[in-house]
CSV table of C-alpha atoms in Angstrom, one decimal:
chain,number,residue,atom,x,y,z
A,10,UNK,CA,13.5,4.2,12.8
A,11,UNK,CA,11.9,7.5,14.1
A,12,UNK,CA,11.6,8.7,10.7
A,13,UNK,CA,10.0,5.9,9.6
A,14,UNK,CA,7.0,5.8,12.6
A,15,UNK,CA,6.8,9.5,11.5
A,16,UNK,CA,6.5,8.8,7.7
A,17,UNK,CA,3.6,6.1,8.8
A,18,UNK,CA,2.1,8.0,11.4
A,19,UNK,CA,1.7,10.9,8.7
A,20,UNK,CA,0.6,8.2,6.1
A,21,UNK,CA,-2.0,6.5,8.2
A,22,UNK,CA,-3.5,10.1,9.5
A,23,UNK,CA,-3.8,11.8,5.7
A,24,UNK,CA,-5.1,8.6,4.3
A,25,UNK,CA,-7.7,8.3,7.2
A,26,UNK,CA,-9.0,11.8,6.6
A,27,UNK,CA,-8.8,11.1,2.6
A,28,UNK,CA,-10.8,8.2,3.6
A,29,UNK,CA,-13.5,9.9,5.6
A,30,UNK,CA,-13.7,12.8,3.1
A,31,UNK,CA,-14.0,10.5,0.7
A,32,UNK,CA,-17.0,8.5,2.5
A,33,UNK,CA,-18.5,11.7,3.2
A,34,UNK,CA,-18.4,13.0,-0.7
A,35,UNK,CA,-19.6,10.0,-1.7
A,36,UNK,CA,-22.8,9.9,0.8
A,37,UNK,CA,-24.1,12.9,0.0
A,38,UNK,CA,-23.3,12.2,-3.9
A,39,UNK,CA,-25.5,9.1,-3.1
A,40,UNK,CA,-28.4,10.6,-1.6
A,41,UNK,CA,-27.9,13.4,-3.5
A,42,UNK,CA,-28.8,11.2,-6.6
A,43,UNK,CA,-31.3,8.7,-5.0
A,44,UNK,CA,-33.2,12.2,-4.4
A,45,UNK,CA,-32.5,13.4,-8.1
A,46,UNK,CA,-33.9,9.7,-9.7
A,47,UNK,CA,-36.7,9.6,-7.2
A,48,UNK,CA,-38.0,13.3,-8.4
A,49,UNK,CA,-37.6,12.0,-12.0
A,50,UNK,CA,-39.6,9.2,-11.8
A,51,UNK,CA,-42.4,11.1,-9.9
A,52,UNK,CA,-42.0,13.6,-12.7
A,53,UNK,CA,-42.7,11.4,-15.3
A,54,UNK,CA,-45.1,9.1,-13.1
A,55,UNK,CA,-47.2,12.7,-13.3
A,56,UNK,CA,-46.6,13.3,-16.9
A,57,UNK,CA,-48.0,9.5,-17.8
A,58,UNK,CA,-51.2,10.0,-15.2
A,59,UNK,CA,-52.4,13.3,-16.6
A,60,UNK,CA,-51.5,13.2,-20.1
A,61,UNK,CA,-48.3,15.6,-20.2
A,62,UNK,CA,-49.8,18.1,-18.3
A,63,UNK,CA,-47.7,19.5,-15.0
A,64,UNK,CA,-50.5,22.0,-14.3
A,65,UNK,CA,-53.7,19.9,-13.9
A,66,UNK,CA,-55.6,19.5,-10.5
A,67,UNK,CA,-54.7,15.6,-10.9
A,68,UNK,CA,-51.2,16.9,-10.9
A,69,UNK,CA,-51.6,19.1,-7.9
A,70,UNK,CA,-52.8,16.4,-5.8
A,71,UNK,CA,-50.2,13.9,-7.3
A,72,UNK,CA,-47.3,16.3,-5.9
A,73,UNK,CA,-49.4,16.8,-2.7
A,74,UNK,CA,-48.1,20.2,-0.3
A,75,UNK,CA,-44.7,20.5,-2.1
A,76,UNK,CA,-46.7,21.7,-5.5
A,77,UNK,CA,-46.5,24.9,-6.9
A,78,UNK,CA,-47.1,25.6,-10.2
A,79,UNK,CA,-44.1,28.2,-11.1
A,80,UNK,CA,-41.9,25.2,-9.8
A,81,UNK,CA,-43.1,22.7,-12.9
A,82,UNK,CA,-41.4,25.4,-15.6
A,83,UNK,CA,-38.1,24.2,-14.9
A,84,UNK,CA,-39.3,20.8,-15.9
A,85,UNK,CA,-38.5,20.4,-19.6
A,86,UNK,CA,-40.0,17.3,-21.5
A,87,UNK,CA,-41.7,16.3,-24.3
A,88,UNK,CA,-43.6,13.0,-25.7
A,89,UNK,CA,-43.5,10.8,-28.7
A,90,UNK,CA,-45.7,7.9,-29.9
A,91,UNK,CA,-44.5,4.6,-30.8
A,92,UNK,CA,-46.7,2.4,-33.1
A,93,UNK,CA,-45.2,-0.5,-35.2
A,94,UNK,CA,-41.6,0.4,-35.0
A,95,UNK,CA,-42.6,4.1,-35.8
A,96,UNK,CA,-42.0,7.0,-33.5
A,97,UNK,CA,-44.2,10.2,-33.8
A,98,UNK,CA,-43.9,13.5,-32.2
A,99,UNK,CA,-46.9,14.0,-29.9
A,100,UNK,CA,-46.2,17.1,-27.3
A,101,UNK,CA,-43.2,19.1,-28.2
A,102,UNK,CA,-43.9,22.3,-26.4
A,103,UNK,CA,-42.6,22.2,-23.4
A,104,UNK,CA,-38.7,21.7,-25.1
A,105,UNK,CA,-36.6,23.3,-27.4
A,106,UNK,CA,-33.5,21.5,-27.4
A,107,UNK,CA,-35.4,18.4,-29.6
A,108,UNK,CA,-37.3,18.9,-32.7
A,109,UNK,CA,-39.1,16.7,-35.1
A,110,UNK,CA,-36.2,15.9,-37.1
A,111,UNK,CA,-34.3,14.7,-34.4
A,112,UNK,CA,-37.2,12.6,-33.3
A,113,UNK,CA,-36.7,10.6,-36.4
A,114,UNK,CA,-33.1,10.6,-36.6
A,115,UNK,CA,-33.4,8.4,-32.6
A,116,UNK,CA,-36.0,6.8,-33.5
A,117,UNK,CA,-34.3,3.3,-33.8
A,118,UNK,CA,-32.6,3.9,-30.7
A,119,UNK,CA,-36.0,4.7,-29.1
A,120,UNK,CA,-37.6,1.5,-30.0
A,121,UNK,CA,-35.2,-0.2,-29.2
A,122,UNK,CA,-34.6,1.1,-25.5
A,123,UNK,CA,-38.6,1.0,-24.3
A,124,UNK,CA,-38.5,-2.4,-25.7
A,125,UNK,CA,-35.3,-3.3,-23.3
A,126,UNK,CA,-37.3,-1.2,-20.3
A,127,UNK,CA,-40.2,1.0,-20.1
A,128,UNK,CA,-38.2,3.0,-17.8
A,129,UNK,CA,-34.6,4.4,-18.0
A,130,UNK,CA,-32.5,7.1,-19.2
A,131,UNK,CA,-30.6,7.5,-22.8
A,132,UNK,CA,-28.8,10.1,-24.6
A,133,UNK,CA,-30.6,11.8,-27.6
A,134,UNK,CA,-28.2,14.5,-29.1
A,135,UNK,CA,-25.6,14.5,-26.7
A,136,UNK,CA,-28.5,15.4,-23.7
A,137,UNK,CA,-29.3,12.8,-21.9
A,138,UNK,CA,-33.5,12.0,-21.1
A,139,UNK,CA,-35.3,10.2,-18.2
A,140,UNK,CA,-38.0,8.4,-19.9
A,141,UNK,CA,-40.9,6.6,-19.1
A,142,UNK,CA,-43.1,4.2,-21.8
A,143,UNK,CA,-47.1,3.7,-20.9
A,144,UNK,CA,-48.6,1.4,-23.1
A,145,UNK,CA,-52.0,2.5,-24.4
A,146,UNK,CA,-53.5,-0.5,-26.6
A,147,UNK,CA,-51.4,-1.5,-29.5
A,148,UNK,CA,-49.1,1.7,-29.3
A,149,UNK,CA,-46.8,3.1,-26.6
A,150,UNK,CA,-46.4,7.0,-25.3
A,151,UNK,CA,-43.2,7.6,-24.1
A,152,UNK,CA,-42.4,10.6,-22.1
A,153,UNK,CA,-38.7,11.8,-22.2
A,154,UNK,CA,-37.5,14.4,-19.0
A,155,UNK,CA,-34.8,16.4,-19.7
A,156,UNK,CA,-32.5,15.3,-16.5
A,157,UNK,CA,-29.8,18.2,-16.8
A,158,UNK,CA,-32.1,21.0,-15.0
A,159,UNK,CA,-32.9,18.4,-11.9
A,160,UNK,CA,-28.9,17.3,-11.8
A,161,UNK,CA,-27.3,20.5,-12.2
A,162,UNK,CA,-27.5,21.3,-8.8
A,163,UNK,CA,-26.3,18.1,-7.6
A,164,UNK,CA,-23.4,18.5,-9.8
A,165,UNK,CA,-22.4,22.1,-8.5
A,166,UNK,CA,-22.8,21.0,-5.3
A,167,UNK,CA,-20.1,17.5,-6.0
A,168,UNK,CA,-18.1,20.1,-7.2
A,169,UNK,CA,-17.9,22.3,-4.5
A,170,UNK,CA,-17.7,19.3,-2.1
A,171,UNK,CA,-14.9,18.1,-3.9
A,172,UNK,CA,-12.8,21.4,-3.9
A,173,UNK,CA,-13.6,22.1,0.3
A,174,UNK,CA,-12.5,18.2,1.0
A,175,UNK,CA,-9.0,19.2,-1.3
A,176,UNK,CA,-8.4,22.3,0.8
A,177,UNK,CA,-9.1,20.7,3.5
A,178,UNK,CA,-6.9,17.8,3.1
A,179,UNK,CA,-4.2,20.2,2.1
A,180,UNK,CA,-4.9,22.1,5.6
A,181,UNK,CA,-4.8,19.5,8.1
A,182,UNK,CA,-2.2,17.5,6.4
A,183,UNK,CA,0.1,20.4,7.3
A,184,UNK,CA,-1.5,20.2,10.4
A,185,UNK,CA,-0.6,16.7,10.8
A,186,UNK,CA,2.5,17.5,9.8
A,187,UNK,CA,3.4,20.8,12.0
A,188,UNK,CA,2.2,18.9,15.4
A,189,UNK,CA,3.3,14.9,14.2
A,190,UNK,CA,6.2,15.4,16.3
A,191,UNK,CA,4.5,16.0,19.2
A,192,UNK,CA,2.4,13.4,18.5
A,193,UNK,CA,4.9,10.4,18.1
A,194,UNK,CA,7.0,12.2,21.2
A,195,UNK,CA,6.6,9.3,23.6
A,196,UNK,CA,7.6,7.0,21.0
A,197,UNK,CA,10.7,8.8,20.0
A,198,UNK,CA,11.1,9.0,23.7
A,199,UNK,CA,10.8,5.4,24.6
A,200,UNK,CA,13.3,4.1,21.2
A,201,UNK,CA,15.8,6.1,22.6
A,202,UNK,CA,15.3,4.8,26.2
A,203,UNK,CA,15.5,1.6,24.6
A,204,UNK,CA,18.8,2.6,22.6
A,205,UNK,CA,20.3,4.4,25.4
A,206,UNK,CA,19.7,1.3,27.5
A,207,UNK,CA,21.0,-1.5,25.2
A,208,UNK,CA,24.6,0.7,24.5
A,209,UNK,CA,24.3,1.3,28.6
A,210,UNK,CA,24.1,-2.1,29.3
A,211,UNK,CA,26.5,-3.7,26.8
A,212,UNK,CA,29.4,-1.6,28.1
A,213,UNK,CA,28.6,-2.4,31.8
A,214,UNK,CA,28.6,-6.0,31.3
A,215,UNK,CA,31.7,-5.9,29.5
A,216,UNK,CA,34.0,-5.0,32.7
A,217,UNK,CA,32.2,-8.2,34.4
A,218,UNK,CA,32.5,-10.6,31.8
A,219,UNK,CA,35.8,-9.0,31.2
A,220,UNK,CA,37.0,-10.1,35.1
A,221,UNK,CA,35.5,-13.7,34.4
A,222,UNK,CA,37.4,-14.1,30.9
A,223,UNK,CA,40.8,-12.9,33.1
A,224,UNK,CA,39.7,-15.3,36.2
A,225,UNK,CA,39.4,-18.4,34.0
A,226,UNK,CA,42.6,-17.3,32.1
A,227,UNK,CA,44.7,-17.2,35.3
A,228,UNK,CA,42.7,-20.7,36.6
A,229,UNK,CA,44.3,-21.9,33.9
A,230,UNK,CA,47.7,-20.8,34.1
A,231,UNK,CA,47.8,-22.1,37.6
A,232,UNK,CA,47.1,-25.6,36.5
A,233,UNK,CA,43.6,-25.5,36.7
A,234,UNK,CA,42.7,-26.1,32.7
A,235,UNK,CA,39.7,-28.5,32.6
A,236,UNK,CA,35.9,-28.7,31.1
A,237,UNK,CA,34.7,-26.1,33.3
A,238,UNK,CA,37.2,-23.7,32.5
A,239,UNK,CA,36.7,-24.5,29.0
A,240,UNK,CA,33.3,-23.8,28.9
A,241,UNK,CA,33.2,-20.9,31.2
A,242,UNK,CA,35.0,-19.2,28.1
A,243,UNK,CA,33.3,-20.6,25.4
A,244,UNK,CA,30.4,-18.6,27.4
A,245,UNK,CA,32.2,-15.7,28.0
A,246,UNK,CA,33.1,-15.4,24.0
A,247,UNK,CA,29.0,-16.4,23.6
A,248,UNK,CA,27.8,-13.3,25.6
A,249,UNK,CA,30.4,-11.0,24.5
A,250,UNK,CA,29.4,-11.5,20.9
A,251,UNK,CA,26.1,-11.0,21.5
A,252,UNK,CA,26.3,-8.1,23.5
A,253,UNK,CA,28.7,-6.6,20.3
A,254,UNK,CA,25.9,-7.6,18.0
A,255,UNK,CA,23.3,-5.8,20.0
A,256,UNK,CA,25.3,-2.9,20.7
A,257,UNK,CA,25.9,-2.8,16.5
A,258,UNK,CA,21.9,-3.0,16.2
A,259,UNK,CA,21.4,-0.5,18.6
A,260,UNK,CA,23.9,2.6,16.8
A,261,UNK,CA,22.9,1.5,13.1
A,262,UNK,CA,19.2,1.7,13.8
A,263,UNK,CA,18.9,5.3,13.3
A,264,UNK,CA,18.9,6.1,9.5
A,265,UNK,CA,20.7,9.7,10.8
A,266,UNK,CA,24.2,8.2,12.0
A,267,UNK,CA,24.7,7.0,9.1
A,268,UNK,CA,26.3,9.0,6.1
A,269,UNK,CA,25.0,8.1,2.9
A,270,UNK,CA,26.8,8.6,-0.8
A,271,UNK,CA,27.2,6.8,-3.8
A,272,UNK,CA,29.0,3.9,-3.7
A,273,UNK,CA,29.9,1.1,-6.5
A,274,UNK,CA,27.2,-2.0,-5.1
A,275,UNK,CA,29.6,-4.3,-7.1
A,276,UNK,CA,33.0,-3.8,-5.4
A,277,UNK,CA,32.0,-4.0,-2.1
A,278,UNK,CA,29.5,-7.5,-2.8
A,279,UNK,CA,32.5,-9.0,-4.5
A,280,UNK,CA,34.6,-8.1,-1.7
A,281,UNK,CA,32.7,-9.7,0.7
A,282,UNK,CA,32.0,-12.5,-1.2
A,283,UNK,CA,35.8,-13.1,-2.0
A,284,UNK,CA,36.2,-13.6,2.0
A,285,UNK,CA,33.5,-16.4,1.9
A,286,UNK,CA,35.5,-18.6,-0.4
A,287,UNK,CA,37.9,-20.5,1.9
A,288,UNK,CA,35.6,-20.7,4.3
A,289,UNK,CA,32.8,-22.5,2.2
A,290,UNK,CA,35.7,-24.3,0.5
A,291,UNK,CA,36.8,-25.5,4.0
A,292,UNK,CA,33.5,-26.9,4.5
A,293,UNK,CA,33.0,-28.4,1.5
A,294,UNK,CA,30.0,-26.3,0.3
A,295,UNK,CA,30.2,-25.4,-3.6
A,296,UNK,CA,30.3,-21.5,-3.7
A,297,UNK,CA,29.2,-19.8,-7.3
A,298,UNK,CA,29.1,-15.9,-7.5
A,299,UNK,CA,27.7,-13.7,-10.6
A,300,UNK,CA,28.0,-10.2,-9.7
A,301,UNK,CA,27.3,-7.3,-12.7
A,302,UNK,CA,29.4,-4.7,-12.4
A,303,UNK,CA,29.5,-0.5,-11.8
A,304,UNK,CA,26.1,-0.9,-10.3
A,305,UNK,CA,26.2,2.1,-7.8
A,306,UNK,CA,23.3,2.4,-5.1
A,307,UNK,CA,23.3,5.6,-2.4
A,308,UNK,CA,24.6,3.7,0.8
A,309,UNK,CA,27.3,4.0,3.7
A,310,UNK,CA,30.8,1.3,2.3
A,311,UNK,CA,31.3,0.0,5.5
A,312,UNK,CA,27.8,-0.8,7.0
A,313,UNK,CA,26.6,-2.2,2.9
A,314,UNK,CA,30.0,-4.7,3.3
A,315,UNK,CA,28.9,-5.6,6.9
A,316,UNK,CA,25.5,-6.2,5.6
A,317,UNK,CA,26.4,-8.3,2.8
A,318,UNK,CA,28.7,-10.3,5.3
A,319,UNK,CA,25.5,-10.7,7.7
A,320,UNK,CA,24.0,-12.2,4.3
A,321,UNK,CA,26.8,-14.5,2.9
A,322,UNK,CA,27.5,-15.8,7.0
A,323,UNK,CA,23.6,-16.8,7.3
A,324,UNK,CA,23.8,-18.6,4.2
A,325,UNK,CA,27.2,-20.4,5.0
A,326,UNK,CA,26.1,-21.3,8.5
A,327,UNK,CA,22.3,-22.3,7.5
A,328,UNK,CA,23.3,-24.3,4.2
A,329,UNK,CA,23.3,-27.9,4.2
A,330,UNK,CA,26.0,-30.3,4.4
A,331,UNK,CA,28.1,-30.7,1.2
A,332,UNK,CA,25.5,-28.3,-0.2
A,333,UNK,CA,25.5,-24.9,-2.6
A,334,UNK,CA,25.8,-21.0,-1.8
A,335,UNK,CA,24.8,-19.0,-4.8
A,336,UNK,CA,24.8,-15.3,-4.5
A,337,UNK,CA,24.2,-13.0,-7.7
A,338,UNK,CA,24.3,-9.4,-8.1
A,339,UNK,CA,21.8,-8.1,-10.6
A,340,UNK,CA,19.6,-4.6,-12.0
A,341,UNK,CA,15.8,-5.4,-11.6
A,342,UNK,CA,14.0,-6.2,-14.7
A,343,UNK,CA,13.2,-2.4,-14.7
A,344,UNK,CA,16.7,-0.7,-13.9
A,345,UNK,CA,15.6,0.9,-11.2
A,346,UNK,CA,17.2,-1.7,-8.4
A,347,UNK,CA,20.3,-3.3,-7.9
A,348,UNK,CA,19.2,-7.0,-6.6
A,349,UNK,CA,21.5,-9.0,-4.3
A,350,UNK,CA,20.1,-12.7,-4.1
A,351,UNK,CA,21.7,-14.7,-1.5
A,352,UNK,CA,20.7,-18.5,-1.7
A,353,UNK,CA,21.9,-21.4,0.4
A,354,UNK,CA,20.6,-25.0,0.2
A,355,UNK,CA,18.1,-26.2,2.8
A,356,UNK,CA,16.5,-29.4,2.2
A,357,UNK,CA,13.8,-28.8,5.4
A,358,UNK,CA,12.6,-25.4,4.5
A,359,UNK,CA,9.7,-25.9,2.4
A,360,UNK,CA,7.0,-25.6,4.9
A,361,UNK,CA,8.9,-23.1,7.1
A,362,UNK,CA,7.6,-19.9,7.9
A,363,UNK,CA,9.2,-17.3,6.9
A,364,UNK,CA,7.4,-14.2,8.1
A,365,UNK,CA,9.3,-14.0,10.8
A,366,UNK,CA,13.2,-14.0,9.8
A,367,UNK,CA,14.0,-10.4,10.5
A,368,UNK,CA,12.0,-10.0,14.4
A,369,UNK,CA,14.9,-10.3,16.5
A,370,UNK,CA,16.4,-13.0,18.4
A,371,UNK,CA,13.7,-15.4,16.3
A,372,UNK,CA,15.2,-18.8,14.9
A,373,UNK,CA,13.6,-21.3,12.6
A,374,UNK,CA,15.3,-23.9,15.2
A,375,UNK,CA,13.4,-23.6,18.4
A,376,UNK,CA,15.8,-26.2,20.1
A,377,UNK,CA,17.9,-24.5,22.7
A,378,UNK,CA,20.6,-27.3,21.6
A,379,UNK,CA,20.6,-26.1,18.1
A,380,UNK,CA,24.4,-26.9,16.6
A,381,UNK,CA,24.2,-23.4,14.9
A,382,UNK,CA,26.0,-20.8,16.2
A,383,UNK,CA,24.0,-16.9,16.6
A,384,UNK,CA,21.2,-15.5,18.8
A,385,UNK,CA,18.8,-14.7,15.8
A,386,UNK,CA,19.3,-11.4,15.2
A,387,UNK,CA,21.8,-11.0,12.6
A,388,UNK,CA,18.8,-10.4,10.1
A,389,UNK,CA,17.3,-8.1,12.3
A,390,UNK,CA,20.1,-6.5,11.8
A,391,UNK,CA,19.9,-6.4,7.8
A,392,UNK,CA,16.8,-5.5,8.3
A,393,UNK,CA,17.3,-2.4,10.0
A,394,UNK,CA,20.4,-1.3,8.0
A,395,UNK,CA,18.0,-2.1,4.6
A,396,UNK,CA,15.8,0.0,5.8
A,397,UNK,CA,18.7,2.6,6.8
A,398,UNK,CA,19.4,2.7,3.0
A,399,UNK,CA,15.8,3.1,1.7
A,400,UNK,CA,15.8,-0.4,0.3
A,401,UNK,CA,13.9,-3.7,1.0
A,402,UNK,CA,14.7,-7.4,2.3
A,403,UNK,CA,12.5,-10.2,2.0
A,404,UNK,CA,13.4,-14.2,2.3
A,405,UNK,CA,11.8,-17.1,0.8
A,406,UNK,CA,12.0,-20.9,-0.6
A,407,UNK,CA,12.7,-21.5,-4.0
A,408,UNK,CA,12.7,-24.8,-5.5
A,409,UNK,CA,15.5,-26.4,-2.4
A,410,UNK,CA,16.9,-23.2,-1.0
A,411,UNK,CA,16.4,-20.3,1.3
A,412,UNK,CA,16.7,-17.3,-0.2
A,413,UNK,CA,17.3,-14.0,1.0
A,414,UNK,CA,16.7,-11.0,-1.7
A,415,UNK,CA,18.0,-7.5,-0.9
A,416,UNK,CA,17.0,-4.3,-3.2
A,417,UNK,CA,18.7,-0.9,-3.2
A,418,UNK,CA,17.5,1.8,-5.4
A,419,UNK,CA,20.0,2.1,-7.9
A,420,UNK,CA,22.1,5.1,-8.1
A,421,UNK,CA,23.0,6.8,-11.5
């Protein structure tokens, strides 16, 4: 249990930081290139006002205070013409990375992509251009910006971002992971106040209960055997079972008191279902068990058999009159998990929820006259000894019968 709020706790604070670093790359990635696009565009909105030329007066003013004309040299572009379906170099000076040649090799593409939209980026020669198409009578001039210079910094800096975030992840995750102790402290302190408690109390209400059983048994013996001796038992054997069950819940909470090795799944599910026989015989019920064998899972033998008794007694208590226990031991589809599927009829259960099965002392019957024996938290119990074992426990309805399905990782 402790382990587990510590594995969570630790979960929940690393993925909240990933979370926030990740928000945090991704803003300033974002702005970073809304700003890149929006200096393109004014770029080119230059280039199309004053005829290719970065250097003009009309250029100067376009810009406004942040021109300077060593700045608009590390702007490389050049223009074409586009007439009929033909493209023709018009300034190539300003760019070396595209010549003539290559001009006619794209020019498809480039026809193509100004008729689509007269703004937009594509890739001519593995570089990929901003461009920009002004139409000028019958013929377009398109004027292609070399967008590597403008994004270059951008991508250094999403770089750099990227490698701080992972060292710093890396740094407070240890730091989570030095002080998460500390953290969860008043947890761990209150679940074992709890624990302590619950063992504490069980044994002191023994002795009573232990007087009262002795009281009544010696009412008896003096002649004194009626209904209200009868039922002051049938109490007495009520509360001392469910103190026994709570003190069980209480010591097999804690993954740590348990000693876990590899043990044969098989053997010890077909020995508990073997002692379910005579009982579901007795009642009537029709019992079928398919169980694979040598499939070994990393468990304690005595607390897996309980567990699969917790299991087979639900279903044999829960099952309807003259109705059918199945229970089948199987790998997953994978191989990875052994599967025990423990099914008992139960003609009412199609709009029960089931989300709620494993909190303690919760039962599907509210009544407090409920014929069925228990206190509701036998499968809080499997629950907590699943979860002991590293494996999982879910319940369901399938097709006229509640199903419980338990899987263990298996073991080779």
């Amino acid at each position: 249990m402790i382990k587990q709020v510590r594995r969570k706790f630790l979960l929940i604070s690393i993925m909240a930081l990933f979370l926030v670093l990740l928000a945090l790359i991704g803003g300033v990635t974002t702005v970073s290139m809304i700003r890149d696009d929006q200096e393109m565009n004014s770029v080119l909105t230059v280039l199309a006002k004053n005829n290719g030329n970065l250097l003009s007066k009309r250029a100067h003013k376009s810009f406004g205070a942040n021109y300077k004309p060593d700045n608009m040299f590390k702007y490389r572009f050049f223009s074409v013409t586009v007439k009929n379906k033909t493209v023709s170099p018009k300034d190539m000076t300003h760019i070396y990375a595209i010549d003539d040649q290559q001009i006619a090799d794209n020019s498809r593409r480039i026809v193509r992509q100004i008729k689509f939209a007269k703004r937009g980026k594509m890739r001519i020669n593995g570089s990929r251009y901003a461009y920009y198409a002004v139409k000028k009578g019958s013929s377009y001039t398109v004027y292609f910006l070399d967008t590597y210079p403008l994004t270059s910094s951008t991508r250094s800096m999403i770089r750099l971002a990227i490698v701080i975030a992972l060292v710093s992840l890396a740094f407070f995750a240890l730091l989570i992971v030095a002080f998460s102790n500390r953290a969860i402290k008043p947890i761990i302190l209150a679940y074992r106040k709890q624990q302590s408690f619950i063992t504490n109390a069980g044994h002191e209400l023994k002795t009573p209960l232990a007087i009262i059983a002795a009281n009544t048994e010696m009412e008896e013996m003096l002649g004194k055997d009626d209904e209200w001796t009868k039922s002051t038992k049938e109490q007495v054997a009520r509360l001392t079972d469910l103190i026994n069950s709570l003190i069980r819940l209480a010591r097999f909470a804690e993954k740590d008191e348990l000693k876990l090795s590899r043990i044969n799944f098989s053997e010890i599910a077909q020995k508990a279902a073997n002692s379910f026989k005579s009982i579901l015989s007795k009642d009537g019920k029709e019992y079928q068990v398919e169980i694979d064998p040598d499939l070994y899972v990393n468990a304690e033998p005595q607390t897996l058999y309980e567990l699969c008794n917790i299991l087979l007694d639900n279903a044999a208590k829960y099952c309807d009159d003259n109705g059918r226990v199945l229970v089948s031991l199987k790998p997953s589809k994978l191989s990875q998990t052994a599967v025990l599927t423990v099914k008992n009829s139960y003609a009412a259960g199609k709009n029960v929820d089931y989300s709620h099965f494993f909190e303690r002392f919760y039962r599907a019957d509210e009544s407090h006259n409920s014929s069925k024996s228990g206190f509701g938290i036998g499968l809080s119990m499997a629950s907590e000894l699943t979860n002991a074992f590293g494996g999982k426990i879910k319940a369901g309805y399938d097709d006229g019968f509640f199903k419980i399905t338990l899987s263990l990782r298996l073991k080779k």
